[in-house]
Structure formats: structure tokens, C-alpha cells
mmCIF file of C-alpha atoms in Angstrom:
data_model
loop_
_atom_site.group_PDB
_atom_site.id
_atom_site.type_symbol
_atom_site.label_atom_id
_atom_site.label_comp_id
_atom_site.label_asym_id
_atom_site.label_seq_id
_atom_site.Cartn_x
_atom_site.Cartn_y
_atom_site.Cartn_z
ATOM 1 C CA MET O 1 6.215 -4.645 62.622
ATOM 2 C CA LEU O 2 9.663 -4.299 62.416
ATOM 3 C CA PRO O 3 10.641 -0.779 61.611
ATOM 4 C CA SER O 4 12.128 0.269 58.129
ATOM 5 C CA ILE O 5 15.684 0.568 58.032
ATOM 6 C CA ASP O 6 17.176 3.563 55.259
ATOM 7 C CA ILE O 7 20.664 2.576 54.369
ATOM 8 C CA GLU O 8 21.594 6.301 52.957
ATOM 9 C CA GLU O 9 26.088 5.997 51.484
ATOM 10 C CA LEU O 10 28.061 9.098 52.503
ATOM 11 C CA ALA O 11 29.425 11.496 51.120
ATOM 12 C CA GLU O 12 32.469 11.638 51.834
ATOM 13 C CA ALA O 13 33.119 15.073 53.131
ATOM 14 C CA ASP O 14 30.402 13.721 55.606
ATOM 15 C CA CYS O 15 32.528 11.220 56.167
ATOM 16 C CA LEU O 16 35.085 13.031 57.137
ATOM 17 C CA GLU O 17 32.884 14.867 59.700
ATOM 18 C CA LEU O 18 32.190 11.214 61.183
ATOM 19 C CA LEU O 19 35.399 10.496 61.729
ATOM 20 C CA ARG O 20 36.568 14.120 63.586
ATOM 21 C CA ALA O 21 34.525 13.801 66.212
ATOM 22 C CA GLU O 22 35.772 10.765 66.914
ATOM 23 C CA PRO O 23 39.094 9.598 69.191
ATOM 24 C CA VAL O 24 38.965 5.459 68.797
ATOM 25 C CA GLY O 25 38.375 3.619 65.100
ATOM 26 C CA ARG O 26 40.417 0.545 64.108
ATOM 27 C CA LEU O 27 42.739 -0.928 62.496
ATOM 28 C CA VAL O 28 42.555 -3.867 60.085
ATOM 29 C CA PHE O 29 45.420 -4.766 58.493
ATOM 30 C CA THR O 30 47.372 -8.707 57.606
ATOM 31 C CA GLU O 31 49.754 -10.552 60.420
ATOM 32 C CA ARG O 32 51.746 -13.067 58.893
ATOM 33 C CA ALA O 33 49.143 -13.878 55.979
ATOM 34 C CA LEU O 34 46.143 -13.518 58.713
ATOM 35 C CA PRO O 35 43.467 -10.618 59.246
ATOM 36 C CA ALA O 36 44.039 -8.825 62.634
ATOM 37 C CA ILE O 37 42.080 -5.326 64.188
ATOM 38 C CA ARG O 38 43.169 -3.161 66.823
ATOM 39 C CA PRO O 39 41.232 -0.981 67.772
ATOM 40 C CA VAL O 40 43.783 2.818 68.222
ATOM 41 C CA ASN O 41 43.236 6.010 69.173
ATOM 42 C CA PHE O 42 43.456 8.634 65.984
ATOM 43 C CA VAL O 43 43.778 12.436 64.389
ATOM 44 C CA LEU O 44 42.511 13.705 61.437
ATOM 45 C CA ASP O 45 45.806 15.401 60.589
ATOM 46 C CA GLY O 46 43.429 17.821 56.825
ATOM 47 C CA HIS O 47 42.067 14.486 55.120
ATOM 48 C CA ASP O 48 44.350 11.832 56.744
ATOM 49 C CA VAL O 49 44.418 9.006 59.515
ATOM 50 C CA VAL O 50 47.434 10.181 62.152
ATOM 51 C CA VAL O 51 47.665 7.291 64.189
ATOM 52 C CA ARG O 52 49.479 6.237 67.724
ATOM 53 C CA SER O 53 51.496 3.313 68.888
ATOM 54 C CA ALA O 54 53.975 1.997 71.019
ATOM 55 C CA PRO O 55 57.232 1.393 68.828
ATOM 56 C CA GLY O 56 58.788 -2.397 68.218
ATOM 57 C CA SER O 57 55.100 -3.832 67.396
ATOM 58 C CA TRP O 58 52.908 -4.821 64.801
ATOM 59 C CA ALA O 59 52.505 -0.923 63.794
ATOM 60 C CA ASP O 60 56.793 -1.543 63.061
ATOM 61 C CA ARG O 61 55.545 -3.506 60.247
ATOM 62 C CA LEU O 62 52.586 -1.285 58.407
ATOM 63 C CA GLY O 63 55.388 0.540 56.243
ATOM 64 C CA GLY O 64 54.003 1.277 53.347
ATOM 65 C CA SER O 65 51.219 -1.947 53.691
ATOM 66 C CA ILE O 66 48.028 -1.301 52.998
ATOM 67 C CA VAL O 67 44.916 -1.222 55.540
ATOM 68 C CA ALA O 68 41.696 -0.049 55.816
ATOM 69 C CA PHE O 69 40.807 2.168 59.382
ATOM 70 C CA GLU O 70 37.313 1.581 61.148
ATOM 71 C CA VAL O 71 35.009 3.867 62.925
ATOM 72 C CA ASP O 72 31.573 3.472 63.580
ATOM 73 C CA ARG O 73 28.434 4.705 66.429
ATOM 74 C CA ILE O 74 25.253 1.707 65.631
ATOM 75 C CA ASP O 75 22.870 1.868 68.566
ATOM 76 C CA PRO O 76 22.363 -2.189 69.272
ATOM 77 C CA ALA O 77 18.897 -1.411 70.393
ATOM 78 C CA THR O 78 17.664 0.171 67.336
ATOM 79 C CA HIS O 79 20.517 -0.816 64.829
ATOM 80 C CA THR O 80 21.063 2.210 63.367
ATOM 81 C CA GLY O 81 24.245 4.487 63.115
ATOM 82 C CA TRP O 82 26.802 4.580 60.932
ATOM 83 C CA SER O 83 31.056 2.884 59.998
ATOM 84 C CA VAL O 84 33.205 4.613 58.272
ATOM 85 C CA VAL O 85 36.214 2.984 56.292
ATOM 86 C CA VAL O 86 38.994 4.985 55.269
ATOM 87 C CA LEU O 87 41.583 2.077 52.812
ATOM 88 C CA GLY O 88 45.426 3.483 51.369
ATOM 89 C CA LYS O 89 48.974 3.831 52.770
ATOM 90 C CA VAL O 90 50.673 3.744 55.153
ATOM 91 C CA ALA O 91 53.901 5.815 55.506
ATOM 92 C CA THR O 92 56.018 6.389 59.312
ATOM 93 C CA VAL O 93 56.126 9.712 60.621
ATOM 94 C CA THR O 94 59.406 10.597 60.384
ATOM 95 C CA ASP O 95 59.737 14.793 60.201
ATOM 96 C CA VAL O 96 60.190 16.352 63.820
ATOM 97 C CA ASP O 97 57.512 19.217 62.987
ATOM 98 C CA THR O 98 55.198 16.401 62.975
ATOM 99 C CA LEU O 99 55.508 14.783 65.493
ATOM 100 C CA VAL O 100 55.434 17.771 66.905
ATOM 101 C CA ARG O 101 52.067 18.699 66.290
ATOM 102 C CA LEU O 102 50.850 15.722 66.902
ATOM 103 C CA SER O 103 52.334 14.967 69.652
ATOM 104 C CA ASP O 104 49.018 17.091 71.584
ATOM 105 C CA PRO O 105 48.813 15.900 75.381
ATOM 106 C CA ARG O 106 45.210 15.918 75.219
ATOM 107 C CA HIS O 107 46.142 13.034 72.059
ATOM 108 C CA ARG O 108 45.978 9.792 74.451
ATOM 109 C CA PRO O 109 47.090 6.854 73.449
ATOM 110 C CA TRP O 110 44.733 4.249 74.421
ATOM 111 C CA ALA O 111 47.087 1.572 75.866
ATOM 112 C CA PRO O 112 49.843 2.501 78.025
ATOM 113 C CA GLY O 113 53.466 2.069 77.551
ATOM 114 C CA ARG O 114 55.640 5.035 75.705
ATOM 115 C CA HIS O 115 53.922 4.986 72.327
ATOM 116 C CA ASP O 116 55.921 7.656 70.233
ATOM 117 C CA ARG O 117 54.421 5.815 66.459
ATOM 118 C CA TYR O 118 52.932 7.637 64.372
ATOM 119 C CA LEU O 119 51.467 6.181 61.488
ATOM 120 C CA ARG O 120 49.640 8.132 58.529
ATOM 121 C CA ILE O 121 47.092 6.659 56.371
ATOM 122 C CA ARG O 122 47.015 8.336 53.046
ATOM 123 C CA PRO O 123 42.745 7.499 52.343
ATOM 124 C CA GLY O 124 42.874 6.447 48.860
ATOM 125 C CA THR O 125 38.358 5.396 49.270
ATOM 126 C CA ILE O 126 36.979 6.981 52.153
ATOM 127 C CA THR O 127 33.594 5.669 52.536
ATOM 128 C CA GLY O 128 30.765 5.388 54.556
ATOM 129 C CA ARG O 129 26.660 4.186 54.893
ATOM 130 C CA ARG O 130 24.692 5.599 57.859
ATOM 131 C CA LEU O 131 21.235 3.281 58.580
ATOM 132 C CA ALA O 132 18.412 5.624 59.602
ATOM 133 C CA LEU O 133 14.576 4.355 60.486
ATOM 134 C CA GLY O 134 12.453 4.583 57.907
ATOM 135 C CA ARG O 135 10.312 7.553 57.329
ATOM 136 C CA ASN O 136 6.517 4.480 57.137
ATOM 137 C CA MET M 1 48.608 13.885 86.154
ATOM 138 C CA LEU M 2 46.985 11.464 83.334
ATOM 139 C CA PRO M 3 46.604 7.865 85.495
ATOM 140 C CA SER M 4 48.292 5.290 84.498
ATOM 141 C CA ILE M 5 46.753 2.389 82.458
ATOM 142 C CA ASP M 6 46.873 -1.441 82.196
ATOM 143 C CA ILE M 7 46.465 -3.658 80.308
ATOM 144 C CA GLU M 8 44.859 -6.762 80.924
ATOM 145 C CA GLU M 9 45.253 -9.506 78.720
ATOM 146 C CA LEU M 10 41.554 -11.603 79.888
ATOM 147 C CA ALA M 11 40.461 -15.201 79.281
ATOM 148 C CA GLU M 12 39.033 -17.549 76.810
ATOM 149 C CA ALA M 13 35.919 -18.178 78.592
ATOM 150 C CA ASP M 14 35.875 -14.050 79.671
ATOM 151 C CA CYS M 15 36.240 -13.249 76.000
ATOM 152 C CA LEU M 16 33.206 -15.327 75.277
ATOM 153 C CA GLU M 17 30.746 -13.871 77.951
ATOM 154 C CA LEU M 18 31.288 -10.309 76.710
ATOM 155 C CA LEU M 19 31.087 -11.532 73.136
ATOM 156 C CA ARG M 20 28.192 -13.061 74.681
ATOM 157 C CA ALA M 21 26.864 -9.608 75.888
ATOM 158 C CA GLU M 22 27.154 -7.937 71.971
ATOM 159 C CA PRO M 23 24.323 -8.002 69.144
ATOM 160 C CA VAL M 24 26.642 -6.135 66.223
ATOM 161 C CA GLY M 25 30.902 -6.745 66.175
ATOM 162 C CA ARG M 26 33.014 -6.163 62.893
ATOM 163 C CA LEU M 27 33.939 -9.018 60.563
ATOM 164 C CA VAL M 28 36.734 -8.683 59.251
ATOM 165 C CA PHE M 29 38.013 -9.747 55.609
ATOM 166 C CA THR M 30 39.627 -9.744 52.183
ATOM 167 C CA GLU M 31 38.893 -8.559 49.757
ATOM 168 C CA ARG M 32 40.342 -8.020 45.638
ATOM 169 C CA ALA M 33 44.089 -8.196 47.856
ATOM 170 C CA LEU M 34 42.513 -5.289 50.213
ATOM 171 C CA PRO M 35 41.520 -5.910 53.596
ATOM 172 C CA ALA M 36 37.723 -5.191 54.366
ATOM 173 C CA ILE M 37 35.384 -4.430 57.834
ATOM 174 C CA ARG M 38 31.223 -4.485 58.368
ATOM 175 C CA PRO M 39 29.625 -3.933 61.530
ATOM 176 C CA VAL M 40 27.330 -7.145 61.052
ATOM 177 C CA ASN M 41 24.238 -8.682 63.141
ATOM 178 C CA PHE M 42 25.697 -11.598 65.389
ATOM 179 C CA VAL M 43 24.854 -14.754 67.923
ATOM 180 C CA LEU M 44 26.774 -16.796 69.540
ATOM 181 C CA ASP M 45 26.327 -20.490 69.018
ATOM 182 C CA GLY M 46 28.839 -22.464 71.191
ATOM 183 C CA HIS M 47 31.824 -21.255 71.035
ATOM 184 C CA ASP M 48 31.057 -20.397 67.096
ATOM 185 C CA VAL M 49 29.705 -16.633 66.214
ATOM 186 C CA VAL M 50 28.295 -17.403 63.963
ATOM 187 C CA VAL M 51 26.983 -14.098 61.256
ATOM 188 C CA ARG M 52 23.645 -12.917 59.884
ATOM 189 C CA SER M 53 23.458 -10.676 56.203
ATOM 190 C CA ALA M 54 22.232 -11.033 52.813
ATOM 191 C CA PRO M 55 22.493 -13.629 49.650
ATOM 192 C CA GLY M 56 24.386 -12.425 46.875
ATOM 193 C CA SER M 57 26.782 -10.008 48.842
ATOM 194 C CA TRP M 58 30.832 -10.586 49.878
ATOM 195 C CA ALA M 59 29.143 -12.955 52.244
ATOM 196 C CA ASP M 60 28.797 -15.218 49.813
ATOM 197 C CA ARG M 61 32.724 -15.272 48.795
ATOM 198 C CA LEU M 62 33.933 -15.438 52.930
ATOM 199 C CA GLY M 63 33.366 -19.304 52.446
ATOM 200 C CA GLY M 64 36.763 -21.621 53.741
ATOM 201 C CA SER M 65 38.268 -17.901 54.485
ATOM 202 C CA ILE M 66 40.134 -17.273 57.329
ATOM 203 C CA VAL M 67 38.742 -14.493 58.742
ATOM 204 C CA ALA M 68 38.564 -11.887 62.017
ATOM 205 C CA PHE M 69 35.909 -10.776 64.065
ATOM 206 C CA GLU M 70 36.150 -8.089 66.441
ATOM 207 C CA VAL M 71 34.382 -6.387 69.382
ATOM 208 C CA ASP M 72 34.416 -3.165 71.075
ATOM 209 C CA ARG M 73 33.159 -1.730 74.277
ATOM 210 C CA ILE M 74 35.976 1.576 74.526
ATOM 211 C CA ASP M 75 34.633 4.542 76.356
ATOM 212 C CA PRO M 76 35.975 7.818 75.186
ATOM 213 C CA ALA M 77 36.411 9.767 77.334
ATOM 214 C CA THR M 78 38.368 7.157 79.641
ATOM 215 C CA HIS M 79 39.886 5.630 77.058
ATOM 216 C CA THR M 80 38.884 2.308 79.335
ATOM 217 C CA GLY M 81 37.316 -0.831 78.127
ATOM 218 C CA TRP M 82 37.937 -4.487 76.016
ATOM 219 C CA SER M 83 38.592 -5.704 73.057
ATOM 220 C CA VAL M 84 37.856 -9.465 72.207
ATOM 221 C CA VAL M 85 38.859 -11.045 68.341
ATOM 222 C CA VAL M 86 37.745 -13.933 66.877
ATOM 223 C CA LEU M 87 40.482 -15.978 64.234
ATOM 224 C CA GLY M 88 38.587 -18.680 62.834
ATOM 225 C CA LYS M 89 37.528 -19.697 59.406
ATOM 226 C CA VAL M 90 34.004 -19.415 57.447
ATOM 227 C CA ALA M 91 31.530 -22.106 56.458
ATOM 228 C CA THR M 92 28.086 -20.910 55.117
ATOM 229 C CA VAL M 93 24.896 -22.936 57.273
ATOM 230 C CA THR M 94 23.404 -25.080 55.308
ATOM 231 C CA ASP M 95 21.330 -27.371 57.491
ATOM 232 C CA VAL M 96 17.712 -26.855 57.450
ATOM 233 C CA ASP M 97 17.573 -27.601 61.822
ATOM 234 C CA THR M 98 19.911 -25.821 62.244
ATOM 235 C CA LEU M 99 19.114 -22.631 59.808
ATOM 236 C CA VAL M 100 15.838 -22.271 62.676
ATOM 237 C CA ARG M 101 16.794 -22.363 65.618
ATOM 238 C CA LEU M 102 18.845 -19.515 64.315
ATOM 239 C CA SER M 103 16.455 -17.629 62.789
ATOM 240 C CA ASP M 104 15.153 -16.554 65.743
ATOM 241 C CA PRO M 105 12.676 -13.170 64.809
ATOM 242 C CA ARG M 106 15.521 -11.630 68.460
ATOM 243 C CA HIS M 107 18.563 -11.769 65.892
ATOM 244 C CA ARG M 108 17.517 -8.843 63.763
ATOM 245 C CA PRO M 109 20.845 -8.114 61.363
ATOM 246 C CA TRP M 110 21.960 -4.921 61.171
ATOM 247 C CA ALA M 111 21.216 -4.086 57.891
ATOM 248 C CA PRO M 112 18.166 -4.094 55.943
ATOM 249 C CA GLY M 113 16.156 -6.198 53.498
ATOM 250 C CA ARG M 114 16.603 -10.224 52.868
ATOM 251 C CA HIS M 115 19.465 -11.304 55.055
ATOM 252 C CA ASP M 116 19.795 -15.711 54.633
ATOM 253 C CA ARG M 117 22.458 -16.082 54.699
ATOM 254 C CA TYR M 118 24.074 -17.097 57.597
ATOM 255 C CA LEU M 119 27.951 -18.055 58.317
ATOM 256 C CA ARG M 120 29.649 -19.678 60.650
ATOM 257 C CA ILE M 121 33.047 -18.284 61.541
ATOM 258 C CA ARG M 122 34.732 -21.442 63.842
ATOM 259 C CA PRO M 123 37.975 -19.829 67.172
ATOM 260 C CA GLY M 124 40.643 -20.801 65.916
ATOM 261 C CA THR M 125 41.731 -18.819 68.526
ATOM 262 C CA ILE M 126 39.651 -16.016 70.948
ATOM 263 C CA THR M 127 42.206 -13.474 72.743
ATOM 264 C CA GLY M 128 40.882 -10.794 74.229
ATOM 265 C CA ARG M 129 42.897 -7.841 76.428
ATOM 266 C CA ARG M 130 41.135 -5.067 78.937
ATOM 267 C CA LEU M 131 41.997 -1.886 80.069
ATOM 268 C CA ALA M 132 41.348 -0.407 83.442
ATOM 269 C CA LEU M 133 42.604 2.863 85.378
ATOM 270 C CA GLY M 134 45.152 1.316 87.251
ATOM 271 C CA ARG M 135 46.037 1.318 91.280
ATOM 272 C CA ASN M 136 48.564 4.064 91.964
#
């Protein structure tokens, strides 16, 4: 018999802790009226998600828009894991001090080329779910 | 010095082959005018992505809408991997023969409970990108 699986809604603090340990997430936005999704590197800056991308790309068109940002870890064998979704408004980072602080070379961009566009997602909501094998 | 990384656009056949080997993807859609994303179990049925979900959920509202479906494998240590995105229109599966065929017990749903709603995504576009360490 298949084991039972429990869904647990995660508290915001737990979501942030999970996000802090991951380097790659998925940015979800609307492009030409169609849903779009891209894996991106990110760091947490306080509660904000900061995404690094190339200038002149889709990233340039996101300022002011509402996006979703998702990170998950799912074990395909056991079908257990977690998923955290941040929903928030995008602001392009232009403050020089912030740019220098965020330009930590350890945060290498996922895609090659010049990646000096930083987008900040200020969370409106942070939600998460964990799936675990049931005890019985 | 950080190694160089090459981006390679994937052919549709390669994208389908990658999809065929994965059990979990992410469904991207619009919910109350906001971007939404959910990890889901899926199978390929020909070139179609078939997603299994619970009735009475968000899945009920997706019939006829355009969604994105993403699967990726990214190594956080090397920042290499791949991402495939299917963009297409959702149809609820109602044909009994198809439902029986898709109800293979090996395709266990990711979330618990009754999951007898099947959504078919007929691909309009299938795109993929692979990132690899450069040779120099």
C-alpha cells in the first residue's frame, strides 16, 4: 500500500529559512499576455528576493509588475518535499550602495554573459507547503 | 577564475526526451489576475502534457486557458542543467478510455487526497535551454 502523505502549510519564517538555503528559483511573469517562467539565481536581501539577470532582456520589462517567485525541493521517488511561492511587485535596483552589496561574486548568475540587472521582489505574500510521509 | 558557461537551445525532440524522464513539473497560470505556480505530477501522452490534480481546486478553472508548464534540472553547485517550457491550451480530460489509460497507479499524484481531475496541455510551443560548462 502507498504510504499516506500529509500537507502542511508553512509559516512565513519557515518559508524564508528554506529560501535562504537555495541559490536557484523560478521567476513567473506575464510576457506578451502569456505565462512565462525562467530559472534564475537569487539571494534574499532581508525579506526581499533579489534576482540577477542580463540587461536588455525580458527582465527590463518587469519593473512595476507583479510576479511570482517559486523555489521547491521535491523528491521524485517519495513525492515528498516543499514548495515556497513569493508574490510581489518588481523594482529595478538602482541604488549604487545596494548594487555593490548585492554584487557578491559568490552569487554567480545562472546564465552566462553580463548579468548586471538586479530586480528586487518585495513580498506581498510568502506561502509554502511541505509534503511529508504520514505517520500511520 | 569561474569557468565559462555555454547556453544551448534545445530541439523539440530533445525537450520531449527530457520531459519523458521526469515525474514532477510546475504548472504556471493566472489566478485572480495574478501569476501562480504549482508543482504537479505529470505524464507525457504523445506530445501532450497530462497533469493530475484534485477536483474542486484551482484546476477546475483552468479549462480553455493558456498555461506554461516547466520542468528543470539544475545543479546548484555548478550552475549547469536544463529547463524545458511547454506553452499550451488546457483541456479537461473527460473521455473514459483515456482516463483509464492515464490512471496508471504508477503515476501517483504529488499531493494527497482524491486526484481524479486530469488536465491535458496541448503544446503550442516547446522550448528548452541547456547550460553546460564551456570547453575553455
